[in-house]
Structures are given as C-alpha cells and as structure tokens.
Amino acid sequence: KKEAEKWYRKGAEQGGAAAQYNLGLMYDLGQGVVQDYKEAAKWYRKSAEQGLAAAQFALGTMYANGDGVIQDNVYAHMWFNIAASSGHKNAVTNRDIAAKNMMAADISKAQGLARACVAKKYKGC
C-alpha cells in the first residue's frame, strides 16, 4: 500500500488524472495512508478538472456527504450532472437523489453551474 501511494503521488504531482483520482481514493478510504477527506477532495478535484468521470462522481459524493468539503447539495448535483455527461453510470441516480433534497431554484442553479463548468472545461468549478 505504501508503495502504491508513492507511485500514485508521483504520477499525481506530474498531473496524471488517473493517478490523482487513485491518490484521492486512497485518502478517501484510508488505504495505505491516514484517512483524510480534505486531501481526498483536493486530489479528486484536480482529476475532475481534467475530465475524469470517476473523480467528478467522487467529488459529487463528497459534497453530498460533507466529507472534506462543506456539505452542499447544489455542488453535489452539479458534479453528479457533470459526471453523468462524462459517462459515469451511477451519476444520474445520485444526481436525482440529491435533487429530492433541493428546491427547484437550487436545481436550476446547479444546472447553470454545471453548464458553466463544462464551458470552462471543468477548471475552477
């Protein structure tokens, strides 16, 4: 596990989206490293900004649960929506679950944020 962390970190620091996601996953689950949701969210975000659907989905989950970020259904919905458009199979279901806890205006806001995020090629969302 420690060896995996070393190699994922090396790849992640060089900008590899898959390595960033895998490093985020290690921190999210506490595998080979001390569990740290904030660190997981940081690496998921870097990967999500490169268009990796699994990282976009993971970031949506972190916003839905308030793990490593402030719990926010609007941003959870936004990231699930983006992950769905990137081809993640479970993202539609999770987006719809998030929507059940939201007002129509918040859903509309999330959809607008998702469109803006896609237009910015996922940077700074």
GROMACS .gro file of N, CA, C and O in nm:
model
  500
    1LYS      N    1   0.083  -0.121   0.000
    1LYS     CA    2   0.000   0.000   0.000
    1LYS      C    3   0.087   0.127   0.000
    1LYS      O    4   0.056   0.221  -0.070
    2LYS      N    5   0.191   0.125   0.082
    2LYS     CA    6   0.279   0.242   0.089
    2LYS      C    7   0.347   0.265  -0.046
    2LYS      O    8   0.366   0.377  -0.089
    3GLU      N    9   0.384   0.154  -0.111
    3GLU     CA   10   0.448   0.163  -0.242
    3GLU      C   11   0.350   0.222  -0.345
    3GLU      O   12   0.388   0.306  -0.426
    4ALA      N   13   0.224   0.180  -0.338
    4ALA     CA   14   0.122   0.233  -0.429
    4ALA      C   15   0.106   0.383  -0.408
    4ALA      O   16   0.100   0.460  -0.505
    5GLU      N   17   0.102   0.425  -0.282
    5GLU     CA   18   0.087   0.568  -0.252
    5GLU      C   19   0.202   0.647  -0.314
    5GLU      O   20   0.182   0.753  -0.372
    6LYS      N   21   0.323   0.593  -0.303
    6LYS     CA   22   0.441   0.662  -0.357
    6LYS      C   23   0.428   0.683  -0.508
    6LYS      O   24   0.451   0.792  -0.559
    7TRP      N   25   0.387   0.578  -0.580
    7TRP     CA   26   0.377   0.587  -0.725
    7TRP      C   27   0.257   0.671  -0.768
    7TRP      O   28   0.267   0.748  -0.866
    8TYR      N   29   0.145   0.658  -0.699
    8TYR     CA   30   0.030   0.742  -0.732
    8TYR      C   31   0.063   0.889  -0.709
    8TYR      O   32   0.028   0.975  -0.789
    9ARG      N   33   0.132   0.917  -0.598
    9ARG     CA   34   0.169   1.056  -0.568
    9ARG      C   35   0.261   1.111  -0.677
    9ARG      O   36   0.242   1.223  -0.724
   10LYS      N   37   0.355   1.031  -0.719
   10LYS     CA   38   0.449   1.075  -0.824
   10LYS      C   39   0.371   1.110  -0.951
   10LYS      O   40   0.390   1.215  -1.011
   11GLY      N   41   0.282   1.020  -0.993
   11GLY     CA   42   0.201   1.044  -1.112
   11GLY      C   43   0.105   1.161  -1.094
   11GLY      O   44   0.084   1.241  -1.185
   12ALA      N   45   0.047   1.171  -0.974
   12ALA     CA   46  -0.048   1.278  -0.944
   12ALA      C   47   0.019   1.414  -0.950
   12ALA      O   48  -0.035   1.510  -1.007
   13GLU      N   49   0.138   1.423  -0.893
   13GLU     CA   50   0.211   1.550  -0.892
   13GLU      C   51   0.256   1.590  -1.033
   13GLU      O   52   0.277   1.708  -1.059
   14GLN      N   53   0.267   1.493  -1.121
   14GLN     CA   54   0.302   1.521  -1.261
   14GLN      C   55   0.179   1.551  -1.345
   14GLN      O   56   0.188   1.572  -1.465
   15GLY      N   57   0.061   1.552  -1.281
   15GLY     CA   58  -0.062   1.591  -1.350
   15GLY      C   59  -0.143   1.477  -1.409
   15GLY      O   60  -0.237   1.501  -1.485
   16GLY      N   61  -0.110   1.353  -1.375
   16GLY     CA   62  -0.186   1.240  -1.427
   16GLY      C   63  -0.323   1.228  -1.362
   16GLY      O   64  -0.332   1.210  -1.240
   17ALA      N   65  -0.429   1.240  -1.441
   17ALA     CA   66  -0.566   1.240  -1.387
   17ALA      C   67  -0.599   1.109  -1.315
   17ALA      O   68  -0.660   1.111  -1.207
   18ALA      N   69  -0.559   0.995  -1.371
   18ALA     CA   70  -0.590   0.866  -1.308
   18ALA      C   71  -0.515   0.852  -1.176
   18ALA      O   72  -0.570   0.805  -1.076
   19ALA      N   73  -0.389   0.894  -1.174
   19ALA     CA   74  -0.309   0.887  -1.050
   19ALA      C   75  -0.367   0.981  -0.945
   19ALA      O   76  -0.373   0.946  -0.826
   20GLN      N   77  -0.413   1.099  -0.987
   20GLN     CA   78  -0.476   1.193  -0.892
   20GLN      C   79  -0.601   1.132  -0.833
   20GLN      O   80  -0.623   1.140  -0.711
   21TYR      N   81  -0.682   1.070  -0.916
   21TYR     CA   82  -0.804   1.004  -0.867
   21TYR      C   83  -0.768   0.892  -0.770
   21TYR      O   84  -0.826   0.881  -0.662
   22ASN      N   85  -0.672   0.807  -0.807
   22ASN     CA   86  -0.634   0.695  -0.721
   22ASN      C   87  -0.574   0.742  -0.589
   22ASN      O   88  -0.601   0.682  -0.484
   23LEU      N   89  -0.498   0.849  -0.591
   23LEU     CA   90  -0.444   0.904  -0.466
   23LEU      C   91  -0.558   0.959  -0.380
   23LEU      O   92  -0.563   0.937  -0.259
   24GLY      N   93  -0.653   1.027  -0.445
   24GLY     CA   94  -0.772   1.074  -0.373
   24GLY      C   95  -0.848   0.959  -0.310
   24GLY      O   96  -0.892   0.967  -0.195
   25LEU      N   97  -0.862   0.850  -0.384
   25LEU     CA   98  -0.933   0.733  -0.334
   25LEU      C   99  -0.861   0.673  -0.213
   25LEU      O  100  -0.926   0.633  -0.115
   26MET      N  101  -0.729   0.670  -0.216
   26MET     CA  102  -0.652   0.618  -0.102
   26MET      C  103  -0.681   0.701   0.023
   26MET      O  104  -0.704   0.647   0.130
   27TYR      N  105  -0.681   0.835   0.007
   27TYR     CA  106  -0.711   0.923   0.122
   27TYR      C  107  -0.856   0.911   0.165
   27TYR      O  108  -0.887   0.916   0.284
   28ASP      N  109  -0.946   0.897   0.068
   28ASP     CA  110  -1.089   0.884   0.098
   28ASP      C  111  -1.114   0.760   0.182
   28ASP      O  112  -1.189   0.764   0.281
   29LEU      N  113  -1.051   0.649   0.146
   29LEU     CA  114  -1.074   0.521   0.214
   29LEU      C  115  -0.976   0.492   0.326
   29LEU      O  116  -0.994   0.397   0.402
   30GLY      N  117  -0.870   0.573   0.335
   30GLY     CA  118  -0.767   0.547   0.436
   30GLY      C  119  -0.689   0.420   0.407
   30GLY      O  120  -0.653   0.346   0.497
   31GLN      N  121  -0.661   0.396   0.281
   31GLN     CA  122  -0.586   0.277   0.241
   31GLN      C  123  -0.441   0.314   0.210
   31GLN      O  124  -0.414   0.385   0.114
   32GLY      N  125  -0.350   0.269   0.296
   32GLY     CA  126  -0.208   0.297   0.277
   32GLY      C  127  -0.166   0.434   0.328
   32GLY      O  128  -0.048   0.467   0.327
   33VAL      N  129  -0.264   0.514   0.366
   33VAL     CA  130  -0.242   0.648   0.421
   33VAL      C  131  -0.344   0.670   0.532
   33VAL      O  132  -0.443   0.598   0.541
   34VAL      N  133  -0.321   0.771   0.613
   34VAL     CA  134  -0.421   0.808   0.714
   34VAL      C  135  -0.540   0.871   0.640
   34VAL      O  136  -0.521   0.956   0.553
   35GLN      N  137  -0.660   0.826   0.674
   35GLN     CA  138  -0.779   0.880   0.608
   35GLN      C  139  -0.785   1.031   0.626
   35GLN      O  140  -0.769   1.083   0.736
   36ASP      N  141  -0.805   1.102   0.515
   36ASP     CA  142  -0.808   1.249   0.517
   36ASP      C  143  -0.899   1.295   0.404
   36ASP      O  144  -0.858   1.300   0.287
   37TYR      N  145  -1.024   1.328   0.439
   37TYR     CA  146  -1.122   1.366   0.338
   37TYR      C  147  -1.084   1.493   0.264
   37TYR      O  148  -1.112   1.507   0.146
   38LYS      N  149  -1.022   1.587   0.335
   38LYS     CA  150  -0.982   1.712   0.270
   38LYS      C  151  -0.878   1.686   0.162
   38LYS      O  152  -0.883   1.741   0.053
   39GLU      N  153  -0.783   1.600   0.195
   39GLU     CA  154  -0.679   1.564   0.099
   39GLU      C  155  -0.741   1.485  -0.017
   39GLU      O  156  -0.704   1.506  -0.134
   40ALA      N  157  -0.836   1.399   0.012
   40ALA     CA  158  -0.906   1.324  -0.092
   40ALA      C  159  -0.976   1.420  -0.187
   40ALA      O  160  -0.964   1.408  -0.310
   41ALA      N  161  -1.049   1.516  -0.131
   41ALA     CA  162  -1.122   1.614  -0.214
   41ALA      C  163  -1.027   1.693  -0.302
   41ALA      O  164  -1.058   1.721  -0.419
   42LYS      N  165  -0.911   1.728  -0.249
   42LYS     CA  166  -0.811   1.804  -0.326
   42LYS      C  167  -0.768   1.726  -0.451
   42LYS      O  168  -0.768   1.780  -0.561
   43TRP      N  169  -0.737   1.598  -0.433
   43TRP     CA  170  -0.690   1.518  -0.545
   43TRP      C  171  -0.804   1.483  -0.641
   43TRP      O  172  -0.786   1.481  -0.764
   44TYR      N  173  -0.923   1.457  -0.586
   44TYR     CA  174  -1.039   1.433  -0.673
   44TYR      C  175  -1.064   1.556  -0.762
   44TYR      O  176  -1.093   1.542  -0.880
   45ARG      N  177  -1.056   1.675  -0.702
   45ARG     CA  178  -1.082   1.798  -0.777
   45ARG      C  179  -0.982   1.812  -0.893
   45ARG      O  180  -1.020   1.846  -1.005
   46LYS      N  181  -0.855   1.789  -0.865
   46LYS     CA  182  -0.752   1.801  -0.970
   46LYS      C  183  -0.784   1.705  -1.085
   46LYS      O  184  -0.771   1.740  -1.202
   47SER      N  185  -0.825   1.584  -1.052
   47SER     CA  186  -0.859   1.485  -1.153
   47SER      C  187  -0.990   1.522  -1.224
   47SER      O  188  -0.999   1.512  -1.347
   48ALA      N  189  -1.089   1.566  -1.148
   48ALA     CA  190  -1.219   1.606  -1.205
   48ALA      C  191  -1.202   1.719  -1.304
   48ALA      O  192  -1.269   1.723  -1.408
   49GLU      N  193  -1.111   1.812  -1.274
   49GLU     CA  194  -1.087   1.926  -1.363
   49GLU      C  195  -1.026   1.881  -1.495
   49GLU      O  196  -1.028   1.955  -1.593
   50GLN      N  197  -0.972   1.760  -1.499
   50GLN     CA  198  -0.918   1.706  -1.624
   50GLN      C  199  -1.020   1.619  -1.698
   50GLN      O  200  -0.991   1.561  -1.802
   51GLY      N  201  -1.141   1.612  -1.642
   51GLY     CA  202  -1.249   1.543  -1.710
   51GLY      C  203  -1.270   1.397  -1.675
   51GLY      O  204  -1.350   1.330  -1.740
   52LEU      N  205  -1.203   1.348  -1.571
   52LEU     CA  206  -1.219   1.207  -1.533
   52LEU      C  207  -1.354   1.189  -1.463
   52LEU      O  208  -1.377   1.244  -1.355
   53ALA      N  209  -1.444   1.113  -1.525
   53ALA     CA  210  -1.580   1.096  -1.474
   53ALA      C  211  -1.583   1.039  -1.333
   53ALA      O  212  -1.664   1.082  -1.250
   54ALA      N  213  -1.497   0.941  -1.303
   54ALA     CA  214  -1.496   0.881  -1.169
   54ALA      C  215  -1.462   0.984  -1.063
   54ALA      O  216  -1.519   0.982  -0.953
   55ALA      N  217  -1.371   1.075  -1.094
   55ALA     CA  218  -1.334   1.180  -0.999
   55ALA      C  219  -1.447   1.282  -0.984
   55ALA      O  220  -1.473   1.331  -0.873
   56GLN      N  221  -1.514   1.312  -1.092
   56GLN     CA  222  -1.628   1.405  -1.086
   56GLN      C  223  -1.737   1.345  -0.998
   56GLN      O  224  -1.796   1.415  -0.915
   57PHE      N  225  -1.762   1.216  -1.015
   57PHE     CA  226  -1.861   1.146  -0.933
   57PHE      C  227  -1.818   1.146  -0.786
   57PHE      O  228  -1.899   1.172  -0.697
   58ALA      N  229  -1.691   1.116  -0.761
   58ALA     CA  230  -1.640   1.113  -0.623
   58ALA      C  231  -1.652   1.250  -0.557
   58ALA      O  232  -1.689   1.260  -0.440
   59LEU      N  233  -1.625   1.354  -0.632
   59LEU     CA  234  -1.637   1.490  -0.578
   59LEU      C  235  -1.783   1.522  -0.547
   59LEU      O  236  -1.814   1.581  -0.442
   60GLY      N  237  -1.873   1.479  -0.634
   60GLY     CA  238  -2.017   1.494  -0.606
   60GLY      C  239  -2.056   1.425  -0.477
   60GLY      O  240  -2.130   1.480  -0.395
   61THR      N  241  -2.002   1.306  -0.456
   61THR     CA  242  -2.030   1.230  -0.334
   61THR      C  243  -1.976   1.303  -0.211
   61THR      O  244  -2.043   1.308  -0.107
   62MET      N  245  -1.859   1.362  -0.224
   62MET     CA  246  -1.801   1.435  -0.110
   62MET      C  247  -1.889   1.556  -0.075
   62MET      O  248  -1.912   1.582   0.043
   63TYR      N  249  -1.938   1.627  -0.175
   63TYR     CA  250  -2.029   1.740  -0.148
   63TYR      C  251  -2.162   1.692  -0.091
   63TYR      O  252  -2.218   1.756  -0.002
   64ALA      N  253  -2.212   1.579  -0.139
   64ALA     CA  254  -2.338   1.525  -0.088
   64ALA      C  255  -2.327   1.489   0.060
   64ALA      O  256  -2.419   1.513   0.138
   65ASN      N  257  -2.212   1.434   0.099
   65ASN     CA  258  -2.192   1.387   0.236
   65ASN      C  259  -2.124   1.489   0.328
   65ASN      O  260  -2.120   1.468   0.449
   66GLY      N  261  -2.066   1.593   0.270
   66GLY     CA  262  -1.991   1.689   0.351
   66GLY      C  263  -1.859   1.631   0.400
   66GLY      O  264  -1.812   1.664   0.509
   67ASP      N  265  -1.797   1.547   0.320
   67ASP     CA  266  -1.667   1.488   0.355
   67ASP      C  267  -1.555   1.569   0.290
   67ASP      O  268  -1.542   1.569   0.167
   68GLY      N  269  -1.476   1.639   0.371
   68GLY     CA  270  -1.362   1.715   0.319
   68GLY      C  271  -1.399   1.848   0.258
   68GLY      O  272  -1.311   1.927   0.223
   69VAL      N  273  -1.527   1.872   0.241
   69VAL     CA  274  -1.580   1.998   0.187
   69VAL      C  275  -1.706   2.031   0.267
   69VAL      O  276  -1.761   1.944   0.335
   70ILE      N  277  -1.754   2.152   0.254
   70ILE     CA  278  -1.880   2.188   0.319
   70ILE      C  279  -1.993   2.118   0.244
   70ILE      O  280  -1.998   2.123   0.121
   71GLN      N  281  -2.082   2.050   0.317
   71GLN     CA  282  -2.193   1.980   0.253
   71GLN      C  283  -2.274   2.080   0.172
   71GLN      O  284  -2.309   2.187   0.222
   72ASP      N  285  -2.300   2.048   0.047
   72ASP     CA  286  -2.369   2.140  -0.043
   72ASP      C  287  -2.438   2.060  -0.153
   72ASP      O  288  -2.371   2.006  -0.242
   73ASN      N  289  -2.570   2.052  -0.146
   73ASN     CA  290  -2.647   1.976  -0.245
   73ASN      C  291  -2.636   2.036  -0.385
   73ASN      O  292  -2.641   1.963  -0.483
   74VAL      N  293  -2.621   2.169  -0.394
   74VAL     CA  294  -2.609   2.233  -0.525
   74VAL      C  295  -2.482   2.184  -0.595
   74VAL      O  296  -2.486   2.143  -0.711
   75TYR      N  297  -2.371   2.184  -0.522
   75TYR     CA  298  -2.245   2.138  -0.583
   75TYR      C  299  -2.244   1.987  -0.603
   75TYR      O  300  -2.184   1.938  -0.698
   76ALA      N  301  -2.309   1.913  -0.514
   76ALA     CA  302  -2.321   1.768  -0.533
   76ALA      C  303  -2.396   1.742  -0.664
   76ALA      O  304  -2.350   1.665  -0.750
   77HIS      N  305  -2.509   1.809  -0.682
   77HIS     CA  306  -2.590   1.794  -0.803
   77HIS      C  307  -2.507   1.833  -0.926
   77HIS      O  308  -2.507   1.763  -1.028
   78MET      N  309  -2.435   1.946  -0.916
   78MET     CA  310  -2.354   1.993  -1.027
   78MET      C  311  -2.252   1.887  -1.070
   78MET      O  312  -2.243   1.851  -1.187
   79TRP      N  313  -2.175   1.835  -0.972
   79TRP     CA  314  -2.072   1.737  -1.006
   79TRP      C  315  -2.131   1.605  -1.055
   79TRP      O  316  -2.077   1.542  -1.146
   80PHE      N  317  -2.244   1.563  -0.997
   80PHE     CA  318  -2.309   1.441  -1.046
   80PHE      C  319  -2.357   1.461  -1.190
   80PHE      O  320  -2.346   1.371  -1.273
   81ASN      N  321  -2.410   1.579  -1.218
   81ASN     CA  322  -2.458   1.611  -1.353
   81ASN      C  323  -2.342   1.608  -1.452
   81ASN      O  324  -2.354   1.551  -1.562
   82ILE      N  325  -2.230   1.666  -1.413
   82ILE     CA  326  -2.111   1.667  -1.500
   82ILE      C  327  -2.060   1.525  -1.519
   82ILE      O  328  -2.026   1.486  -1.632
   83ALA      N  329  -2.055   1.447  -1.411
   83ALA     CA  330  -2.010   1.308  -1.421
   83ALA      C  331  -2.101   1.229  -1.514
   83ALA      O  332  -2.054   1.147  -1.594
   84ALA      N  333  -2.230   1.255  -1.506
   84ALA     CA  334  -2.326   1.187  -1.594
   84ALA      C  335  -2.297   1.222  -1.740
   84ALA      O  336  -2.295   1.134  -1.827
   85SER      N  337  -2.270   1.349  -1.766
   85SER     CA  338  -2.241   1.391  -1.904
   85SER      C  339  -2.107   1.336  -1.950
   85SER      O  340  -2.083   1.324  -2.070
   86SER      N  341  -2.019   1.301  -1.856
   86SER     CA  342  -1.890   1.241  -1.890
   86SER      C  343  -1.899   1.089  -1.901
   86SER      O  344  -1.799   1.022  -1.925
   87GLY      N  345  -2.019   1.033  -1.878
   87GLY     CA  346  -2.042   0.892  -1.899
   87GLY      C  347  -2.043   0.803  -1.775
   87GLY      O  348  -2.046   0.681  -1.787
   88HIS      N  349  -2.042   0.864  -1.655
   88HIS     CA  350  -2.044   0.782  -1.534
   88HIS      C  351  -2.184   0.722  -1.515
   88HIS      O  352  -2.283   0.795  -1.513
   89LYS      N  353  -2.191   0.591  -1.500
   89LYS     CA  354  -2.320   0.521  -1.499
   89LYS      C  355  -2.408   0.550  -1.377
   89LYS      O  356  -2.530   0.551  -1.388
   90ASN      N  357  -2.349   0.570  -1.260
   90ASN     CA  358  -2.430   0.592  -1.139
   90ASN      C  359  -2.461   0.739  -1.113
   90ASN      O  360  -2.536   0.770  -1.021
   91ALA      N  361  -2.405   0.827  -1.191
   91ALA     CA  362  -2.418   0.969  -1.163
   91ALA      C  363  -2.561   1.020  -1.177
   91ALA      O  364  -2.604   1.105  -1.098
   92VAL      N  365  -2.635   0.969  -1.273
   92VAL     CA  366  -2.774   1.014  -1.291
   92VAL      C  367  -2.856   0.980  -1.168
   92VAL      O  368  -2.931   1.065  -1.117
   93THR      N  369  -2.840   0.859  -1.117
   93THR     CA  370  -2.913   0.817  -0.997
   93THR      C  371  -2.880   0.907  -0.879
   93THR      O  372  -2.970   0.956  -0.810
   94ASN      N  373  -2.751   0.932  -0.858
   94ASN     CA  374  -2.711   1.016  -0.745
   94ASN      C  375  -2.756   1.160  -0.762
   94ASN      O  376  -2.795   1.225  -0.666
   95ARG      N  377  -2.751   1.211  -0.886
   95ARG     CA  378  -2.799   1.346  -0.912
   95ARG      C  379  -2.947   1.356  -0.876
   95ARG      O  380  -2.990   1.452  -0.812
   96ASP      N  381  -3.024   1.256  -0.914
   96ASP     CA  382  -3.168   1.257  -0.887
   96ASP      C  383  -3.197   1.245  -0.738
   96ASP      O  384  -3.292   1.306  -0.687
   97ILE      N  385  -3.114   1.170  -0.666
   97ILE     CA  386  -3.129   1.161  -0.520
   97ILE      C  387  -3.100   1.296  -0.457
   97ILE      O  388  -3.175   1.343  -0.369
   98ALA      N  389  -2.993   1.362  -0.501
   98ALA     CA  390  -2.960   1.496  -0.449
   98ALA      C  391  -3.074   1.593  -0.478
   98ALA      O  392  -3.111   1.674  -0.392
   99ALA      N  393  -3.135   1.583  -0.596
   99ALA     CA  394  -3.243   1.674  -0.635
   99ALA      C  395  -3.364   1.662  -0.543
   99ALA      O  396  -3.435   1.761  -0.522
  100LYS      N  397  -3.386   1.543  -0.487
  100LYS     CA  398  -3.502   1.525  -0.398
  100LYS      C  399  -3.491   1.611  -0.272
  100LYS      O  400  -3.592   1.641  -0.209
  101ASN      N  401  -3.369   1.651  -0.235
  101ASN     CA  402  -3.348   1.734  -0.116
  101ASN      C  403  -3.331   1.881  -0.151
  101ASN      O  404  -3.284   1.959  -0.068
  102MET      N  405  -3.368   1.919  -0.273
  102MET     CA  406  -3.343   2.055  -0.321
  102MET      C  407  -3.471   2.123  -0.368
  102MET      O  408  -3.563   2.057  -0.415
  103MET      N  409  -3.471   2.254  -0.357
  103MET     CA  410  -3.580   2.335  -0.412
  103MET      C  411  -3.555   2.351  -0.562
  103MET      O  412  -3.440   2.340  -0.608
  104ALA      N  413  -3.660   2.382  -0.637
  104ALA     CA  414  -3.647   2.398  -0.782
  104ALA      C  415  -3.542   2.503  -0.818
  104ALA      O  416  -3.466   2.485  -0.913
  105ALA      N  417  -3.537   2.611  -0.742
  105ALA     CA  418  -3.439   2.718  -0.770
  105ALA      C  419  -3.296   2.669  -0.753
  105ALA      O  420  -3.206   2.707  -0.829
  106ASP      N  421  -3.274   2.581  -0.653
  106ASP     CA  422  -3.141   2.526  -0.631
  106ASP      C  423  -3.102   2.429  -0.742
  106ASP      O  424  -2.985   2.424  -0.784
  107ILE      N  425  -3.197   2.352  -0.790
  107ILE     CA  426  -3.170   2.261  -0.902
  107ILE      C  427  -3.132   2.342  -1.025
  107ILE      O  428  -3.035   2.310  -1.094
  108SER      N  429  -3.206   2.447  -1.049
  108SER     CA  430  -3.178   2.535  -1.162
  108SER      C  431  -3.038   2.597  -1.150
  108SER      O  432  -2.962   2.603  -1.247
  109LYS      N  433  -3.004   2.638  -1.027
  109LYS     CA  434  -2.870   2.695  -1.002
  109LYS      C  435  -2.762   2.590  -1.030
  109LYS      O  436  -2.661   2.619  -1.094
  110ALA      N  437  -2.784   2.468  -0.983
  110ALA     CA  438  -2.687   2.359  -1.004
  110ALA      C  439  -2.669   2.330  -1.153
  110ALA      O  440  -2.557   2.309  -1.200
  111GLN      N  441  -2.779   2.332  -1.227
  111GLN     CA  442  -2.772   2.306  -1.371
  111GLN      C  443  -2.694   2.417  -1.442
  111GLN      O  444  -2.613   2.390  -1.531
  112GLY      N  445  -2.716   2.541  -1.399
  112GLY     CA  446  -2.641   2.654  -1.455
  112GLY      C  447  -2.493   2.645  -1.424
  112GLY      O  448  -2.408   2.670  -1.511
  113LEU      N  449  -2.462   2.606  -1.299
  113LEU     CA  450  -2.321   2.589  -1.260
  113LEU      C  451  -2.256   2.477  -1.341
  113LEU      O  452  -2.140   2.488  -1.382
  114ALA      N  453  -2.329   2.369  -1.365
  114ALA     CA  454  -2.276   2.257  -1.444
  114ALA      C  455  -2.247   2.302  -1.587
  114ALA      O  456  -2.140   2.273  -1.641
  115ARG      N  457  -2.339   2.376  -1.647
  115ARG     CA  458  -2.316   2.427  -1.783
  115ARG      C  459  -2.194   2.517  -1.789
  115ARG      O  460  -2.110   2.506  -1.878
  116ALA      N  461  -2.183   2.607  -1.690
  116ALA     CA  462  -2.069   2.699  -1.685
  116ALA      C  463  -1.938   2.622  -1.665
  116ALA      O  464  -1.836   2.654  -1.725
  117CYS      N  465  -1.943   2.519  -1.582
  117CYS     CA  466  -1.824   2.439  -1.553
  117CYS      C  467  -1.777   2.366  -1.679
  117CYS      O  468  -1.658   2.364  -1.709
  118VAL      N  469  -1.870   2.307  -1.753
  118VAL     CA  470  -1.836   2.238  -1.877
  118VAL      C  471  -1.777   2.338  -1.976
  118VAL      O  472  -1.676   2.310  -2.041
  119ALA      N  473  -1.837   2.457  -1.983
  119ALA     CA  474  -1.788   2.561  -2.075
  119ALA      C  475  -1.645   2.604  -2.040
  119ALA      O  476  -1.566   2.637  -2.128
  120LYS      N  477  -1.612   2.598  -1.909
  120LYS     CA  478  -1.477   2.635  -1.865
  120LYS      C  479  -1.382   2.515  -1.869
  120LYS      O  480  -1.273   2.520  -1.814
  121LYS      N  481  -1.429   2.405  -1.931
  121LYS     CA  482  -1.352   2.281  -1.937
  121LYS      C  483  -1.313   2.233  -1.796
  121LYS      O  484  -1.201   2.191  -1.772
  122TYR      N  485  -1.408   2.244  -1.704
  122TYR     CA  486  -1.400   2.192  -1.565
  122TYR      C  487  -1.304   2.267  -1.475
  122TYR      O  488  -1.284   2.227  -1.361
  123LYS      N  489  -1.243   2.375  -1.521
  123LYS     CA  490  -1.144   2.447  -1.440
  123LYS      C  491  -1.214   2.548  -1.348
  123LYS      O  492  -1.298   2.624  -1.389
  124GLY      N  493  -1.177   2.544  -1.220
  124GLY     CA  494  -1.227   2.642  -1.124
  124GLY      C  495  -1.374   2.629  -1.090
  124GLY      O  496  -1.439   2.728  -1.058
  125CYS      N  497  -1.426   2.508  -1.096
  125CYS     CA  498  -1.569   2.489  -1.068
  125CYS      C  499  -1.596   2.471  -0.919
  125CYS      O  500  -1.517   2.418  -0.847
   0.00000   0.00000   0.00000
